[in-house]
């Protein structure tokens, strides 16, 4: 396993991050612990959760109690749970309340990476950033991140940090995959310019890039999308390119789609992958062993723009 710097920080993380949003829904407690054990076995040291992901924080906390805490980089998020009696927002009151709940459920003294889960139009970003800066200085948080933000919002936050002498966002978490790029183009350009790490969610396009959908037969039972009318010709062009490269590299489409993200050239990209089963975990984590040539990378890249 070759580890990479988490953006502009000195912290080393695995090239893939394990996401736990399925815990408590499609994944029960026993399976969740099995999947976390697989993280340990494969050297995946970067684990993503949130206070709204069901029991995920608590289940990670149970598992983490049996591990060496320093071996893992744990990310969680603020703006979601009603830890405060006030409305959900990124006010000082709520950030303080939510971090205490997260630390308690995880059974740890600190969070390595703490994201805002979304932008809050009602709370001045200065208030949110000054509160989160205090958390860093108190040792409760190591680094800050932003999830689900537009490019202008991210740049506004970074400018505010620089102007006020506050901690900067070091990592972002947008939706991003080989077939989903245009809506986040400005966001990604900002990350490249500011040397931020990108940890995309839905890196397999909601399952589309795994090959589970068929142009003619439609969607399988239980799939996220009901039918293939959800997908554009561009989506299918990208999938065809991914599938062709998968055949050339003796890999699966999911592995190639994840590897294409890891190999991003303009910024450090650490995709967040999930799994419902150990078998699915093993397939996805196999992306770290896939090698794409420059030509193969470019063909997938070009398919989106044809």
Coordinates of C-alpha atoms in Angstrom, one line a residue, residues 134-256:
X134 CA -10.9 26.7 18.3
X135 CA -11.5 23.0 18.1
X136 CA -8.2 22.6 16.3
X137 CA -6.4 24.6 18.9
X138 CA -8.0 22.6 21.7
X139 CA -6.8 19.4 20.1
X140 CA -10.3 18.0 19.4
X141 CA -9.8 18.3 15.6
X142 CA -6.7 18.0 13.5
X143 CA -7.9 19.2 10.1
X144 CA -10.9 20.9 8.5
X145 CA -12.9 19.9 5.4
X146 CA -15.9 21.0 3.4
X147 CA -18.5 18.7 1.9
X148 CA -21.2 19.6 -0.7
X149 CA -20.0 23.1 -1.4
X150 CA -19.9 25.1 -4.6
X151 CA -16.7 26.5 -5.9
X152 CA -17.5 30.1 -4.9
X153 CA -18.4 28.9 -1.4
X154 CA -15.2 27.1 -1.0
X155 CA -13.1 30.1 -2.2
X156 CA -15.1 32.4 0.1
X157 CA -14.3 30.2 3.1
X158 CA -10.6 30.0 2.1
X159 CA -10.4 33.8 1.7
X160 CA -12.1 34.3 5.0
X161 CA -9.6 32.0 6.7
X162 CA -6.6 33.8 5.2
X163 CA -8.1 37.3 6.0
X164 CA -8.9 36.4 9.6
X165 CA -6.0 34.1 10.4
X166 CA -8.3 31.1 10.8
X167 CA -7.7 27.4 10.0
X168 CA -8.3 26.6 6.3
X169 CA -10.2 23.8 4.8
X170 CA -7.6 21.2 3.7
X171 CA -9.9 18.6 2.1
X172 CA -13.2 18.7 0.2
X173 CA -15.8 16.0 -0.3
X174 CA -17.9 16.6 -3.5
X175 CA -19.8 14.2 -5.6
X176 CA -17.4 13.3 -8.4
X177 CA -16.9 10.3 -10.7
X178 CA -15.7 9.6 -14.3
X179 CA -19.3 10.3 -15.5
X180 CA -20.2 13.1 -13.1
X181 CA -17.9 16.2 -13.6
X182 CA -19.6 19.3 -15.1
X183 CA -21.5 20.3 -11.9
X184 CA -18.3 20.2 -9.9
X185 CA -15.9 21.6 -12.5
X186 CA -15.4 24.9 -10.7
X187 CA -15.1 23.3 -7.3
X188 CA -12.3 21.0 -8.6
X189 CA -10.5 23.9 -10.3
X190 CA -10.5 25.7 -6.9
X191 CA -9.1 22.6 -5.2
X192 CA -6.3 22.3 -7.8
X193 CA -5.5 26.0 -7.4
X194 CA -5.5 25.9 -3.6
X195 CA -3.8 22.5 -3.2
X196 CA -6.7 20.9 -1.5
X197 CA -7.3 17.1 -1.4
X198 CA -10.5 15.8 -3.0
X199 CA -12.3 12.9 -1.3
X200 CA -15.3 12.3 -3.7
X201 CA -18.4 10.5 -2.6
X202 CA -20.4 8.4 -5.1
X203 CA -17.1 7.6 -7.0
X204 CA -18.9 4.8 -9.0
X205 CA -21.7 7.1 -10.2
X206 CA -24.3 5.6 -7.8
X207 CA -23.4 2.1 -9.0
X208 CA -23.6 2.9 -12.7
X209 CA -19.8 2.5 -13.3
X210 CA -19.9 -1.0 -11.8
X211 CA -21.7 -2.5 -14.8
X212 CA -24.9 -3.4 -13.0
X213 CA -27.0 -1.5 -15.5
X214 CA -27.7 -2.6 -19.1
X215 CA -28.9 -0.5 -22.0
X216 CA -31.5 -3.0 -23.0
X217 CA -32.4 -4.9 -19.9
X218 CA -32.6 -1.8 -17.7
X219 CA -31.9 -1.7 -13.9
X220 CA -31.5 -4.7 -11.6
X221 CA -33.9 -5.0 -8.7
X222 CA -32.9 -2.9 -5.7
X223 CA -30.7 -0.6 -7.8
X224 CA -30.5 3.1 -7.0
X225 CA -31.9 4.1 -10.3
X226 CA -35.2 2.6 -11.5
X227 CA -34.4 2.4 -15.2
X228 CA -31.7 3.3 -17.7
X229 CA -33.5 6.4 -18.9
X230 CA -31.7 8.1 -16.0
X231 CA -28.5 7.9 -18.0
X232 CA -27.3 10.1 -20.9
X233 CA -25.4 9.0 -24.0
X234 CA -22.4 10.6 -22.3
X235 CA -22.8 8.3 -19.3
X236 CA -22.8 5.3 -21.6
X237 CA -19.7 6.6 -23.5
X238 CA -17.8 6.9 -20.3
X239 CA -18.9 3.5 -19.1
X240 CA -17.9 1.9 -22.4
X241 CA -14.5 3.4 -22.0
X242 CA -14.2 2.2 -18.4
X243 CA -15.4 -1.3 -19.4
X244 CA -12.9 -1.5 -22.3
X245 CA -10.0 -0.5 -20.0
X246 CA -11.2 -3.1 -17.5
X247 CA -10.9 -5.8 -20.1
X248 CA -7.4 -4.6 -21.0
X249 CA -6.2 -4.6 -17.4
X250 CA -7.9 -7.7 -16.2
X251 CA -9.8 -5.6 -13.7
X252 CA -13.5 -4.9 -13.0
X253 CA -15.2 -1.7 -14.2
X254 CA -15.5 -0.6 -10.5
X255 CA -11.8 -1.0 -9.9
X256 CA -10.9 1.0 -13.1

